[in-house]
GROMACS .gro file of C-alpha atoms in nm:
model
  134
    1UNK     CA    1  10.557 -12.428 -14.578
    2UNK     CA    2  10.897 -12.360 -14.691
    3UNK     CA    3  10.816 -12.004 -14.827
    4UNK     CA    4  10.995 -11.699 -14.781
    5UNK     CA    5  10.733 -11.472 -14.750
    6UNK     CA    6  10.814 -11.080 -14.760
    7UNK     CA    7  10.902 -10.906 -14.383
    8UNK     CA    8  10.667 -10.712 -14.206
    9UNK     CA    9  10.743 -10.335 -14.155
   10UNK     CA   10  11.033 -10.280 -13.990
   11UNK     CA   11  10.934  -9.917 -13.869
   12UNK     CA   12  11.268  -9.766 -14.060
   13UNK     CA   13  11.054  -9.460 -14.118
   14UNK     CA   14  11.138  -9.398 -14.511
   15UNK     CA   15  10.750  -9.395 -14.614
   16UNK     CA   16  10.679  -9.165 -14.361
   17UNK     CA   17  10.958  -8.942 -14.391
   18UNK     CA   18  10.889  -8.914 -14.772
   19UNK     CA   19  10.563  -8.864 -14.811
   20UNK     CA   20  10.441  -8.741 -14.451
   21UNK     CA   21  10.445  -8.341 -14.512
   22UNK     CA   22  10.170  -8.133 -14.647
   23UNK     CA   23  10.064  -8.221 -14.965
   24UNK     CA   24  10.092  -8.604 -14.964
   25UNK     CA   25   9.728  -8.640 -14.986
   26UNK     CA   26   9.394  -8.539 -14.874
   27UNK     CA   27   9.196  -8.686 -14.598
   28UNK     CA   28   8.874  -8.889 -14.703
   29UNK     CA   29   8.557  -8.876 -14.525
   30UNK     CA   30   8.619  -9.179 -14.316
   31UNK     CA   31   8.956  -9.038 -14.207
   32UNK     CA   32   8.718  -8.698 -14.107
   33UNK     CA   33   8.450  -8.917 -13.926
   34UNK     CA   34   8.710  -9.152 -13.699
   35UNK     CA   35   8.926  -8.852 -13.600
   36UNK     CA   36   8.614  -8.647 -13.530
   37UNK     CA   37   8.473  -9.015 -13.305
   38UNK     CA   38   8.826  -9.119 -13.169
   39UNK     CA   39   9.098  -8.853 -13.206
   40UNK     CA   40   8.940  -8.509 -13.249
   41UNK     CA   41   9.317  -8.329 -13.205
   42UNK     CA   42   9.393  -8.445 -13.556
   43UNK     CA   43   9.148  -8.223 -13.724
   44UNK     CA   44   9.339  -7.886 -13.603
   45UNK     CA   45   9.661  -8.058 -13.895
   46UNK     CA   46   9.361  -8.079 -14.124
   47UNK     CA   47   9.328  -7.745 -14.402
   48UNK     CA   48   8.924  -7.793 -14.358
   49UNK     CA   49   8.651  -8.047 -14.396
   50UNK     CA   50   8.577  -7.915 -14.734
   51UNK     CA   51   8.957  -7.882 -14.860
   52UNK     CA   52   9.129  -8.177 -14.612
   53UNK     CA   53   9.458  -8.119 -14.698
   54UNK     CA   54   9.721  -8.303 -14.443
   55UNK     CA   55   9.909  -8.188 -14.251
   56UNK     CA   56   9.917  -7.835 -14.191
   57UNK     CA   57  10.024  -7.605 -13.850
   58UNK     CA   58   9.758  -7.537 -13.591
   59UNK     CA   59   9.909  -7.225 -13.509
   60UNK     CA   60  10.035  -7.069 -13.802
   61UNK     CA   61   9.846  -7.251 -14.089
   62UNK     CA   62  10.148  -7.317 -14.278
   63UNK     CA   63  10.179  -7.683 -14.457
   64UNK     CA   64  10.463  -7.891 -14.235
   65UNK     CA   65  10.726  -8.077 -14.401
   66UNK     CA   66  10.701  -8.381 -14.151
   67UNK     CA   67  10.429  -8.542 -14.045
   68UNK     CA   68  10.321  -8.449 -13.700
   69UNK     CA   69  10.217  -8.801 -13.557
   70UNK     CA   70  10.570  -8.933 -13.620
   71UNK     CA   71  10.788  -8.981 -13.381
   72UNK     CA   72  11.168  -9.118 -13.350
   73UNK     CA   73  11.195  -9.394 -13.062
   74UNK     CA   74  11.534  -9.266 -12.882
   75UNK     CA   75  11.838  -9.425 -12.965
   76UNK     CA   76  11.685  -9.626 -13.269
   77UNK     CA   77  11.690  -9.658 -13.630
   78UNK     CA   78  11.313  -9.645 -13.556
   79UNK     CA   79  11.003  -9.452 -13.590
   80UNK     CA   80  10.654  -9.502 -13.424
   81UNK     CA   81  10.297  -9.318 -13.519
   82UNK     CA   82  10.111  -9.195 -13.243
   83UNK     CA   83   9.816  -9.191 -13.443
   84UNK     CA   84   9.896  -9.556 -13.583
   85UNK     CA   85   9.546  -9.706 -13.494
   86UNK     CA   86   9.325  -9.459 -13.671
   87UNK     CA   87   9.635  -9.328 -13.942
   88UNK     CA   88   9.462  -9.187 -14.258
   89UNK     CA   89   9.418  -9.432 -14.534
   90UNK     CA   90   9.719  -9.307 -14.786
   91UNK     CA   91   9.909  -9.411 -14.480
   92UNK     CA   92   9.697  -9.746 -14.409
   93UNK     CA   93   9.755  -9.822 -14.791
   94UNK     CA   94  10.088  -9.802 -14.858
   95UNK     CA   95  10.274  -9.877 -15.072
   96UNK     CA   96  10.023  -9.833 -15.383
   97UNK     CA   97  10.264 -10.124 -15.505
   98UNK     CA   98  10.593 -10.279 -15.593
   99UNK     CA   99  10.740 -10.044 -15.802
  100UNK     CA  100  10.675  -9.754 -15.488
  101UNK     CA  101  10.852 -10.012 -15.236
  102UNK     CA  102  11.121 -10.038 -15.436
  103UNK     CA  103  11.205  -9.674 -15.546
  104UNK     CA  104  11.106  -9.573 -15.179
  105UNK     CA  105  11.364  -9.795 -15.037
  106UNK     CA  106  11.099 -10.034 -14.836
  107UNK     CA  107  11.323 -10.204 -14.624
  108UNK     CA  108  11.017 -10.470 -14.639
  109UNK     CA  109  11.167 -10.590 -14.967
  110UNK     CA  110  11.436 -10.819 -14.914
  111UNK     CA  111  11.721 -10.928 -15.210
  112UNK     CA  112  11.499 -11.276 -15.242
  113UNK     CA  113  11.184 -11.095 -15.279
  114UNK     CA  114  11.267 -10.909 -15.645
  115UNK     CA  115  11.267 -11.260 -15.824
  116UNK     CA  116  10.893 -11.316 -15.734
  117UNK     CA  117  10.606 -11.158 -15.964
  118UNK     CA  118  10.487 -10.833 -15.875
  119UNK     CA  119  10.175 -11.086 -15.774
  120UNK     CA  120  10.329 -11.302 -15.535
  121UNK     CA  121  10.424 -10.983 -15.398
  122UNK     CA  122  10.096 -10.766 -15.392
  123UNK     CA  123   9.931 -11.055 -15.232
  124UNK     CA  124  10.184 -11.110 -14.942
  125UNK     CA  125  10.134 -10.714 -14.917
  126UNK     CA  126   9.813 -10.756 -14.885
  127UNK     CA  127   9.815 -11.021 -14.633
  128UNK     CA  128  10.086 -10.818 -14.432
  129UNK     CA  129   9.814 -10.532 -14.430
  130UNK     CA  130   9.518 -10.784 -14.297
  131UNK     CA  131   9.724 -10.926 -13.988
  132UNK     CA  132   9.857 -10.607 -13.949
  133UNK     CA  133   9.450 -10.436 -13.925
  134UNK     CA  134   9.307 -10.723 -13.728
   0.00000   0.00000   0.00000
């Protein structure tokens, strides 16, 4: 097609690292009901069902400043979640949109990519996220 079309995720960790402490966000009630089906150790990082504040200790209850599903490969610029397949949906979602990538540093963005319309860009977002979900 002859269309530069914006990277996938590269897995540089800068979303994560940002925003992946207490305090980014609250879980919904689908994040409550797969963790409770699939991963039920995610709930003990989780404040309560009726206050679902992420992510907090187990052990001493105290909010943590990293998320505690991220994890560094060794060696590499590069970070993994081990909870990637059921990851709450603030994570699943981001970025809200372009302005976010770009003062986060999304190392999805590339130089070509800040001439196209914040469109263009949502959409190949958006089509990133479907492949990326399937």
């Amino acid at each position: 097609f002859g269309i530069d079309l914006m990277k996938a995720c590269n897995q540089c960790g800068k979303c994560c690292l940002k925003y992946g402490g207490s305090g980014y966000g609250m879980a919904s009630e689908k994040d409550l009901d797969v963790w409770t089906l699939e991963k039920p150790e995610v709930l003990n990082y989780i404040y309560s069902e009726d206050m679902p504040d992420m992510w907090l200790s187990p052990i001493t209850g105290d909010e943590l400043h990293r998320c505690p599903w991220l994890k560094k490969y060794p060696n590499r610029g590069q970070y993994y979640c081990r909870i990637n397949e059921v990851r709450p949906g603030v994570c699943r979602n981001y970025p809200v949109n372009v302005e976010q990538m770009i003062s986060d540093g999304c190392e999805m963005l590339e130089p070509e990519d800040i001439n196209k319309s914040t469109d263009t860009l949502m959409s190949e977002l958006q089509n990133l996220r479907r492949v990326s979900n399937e």
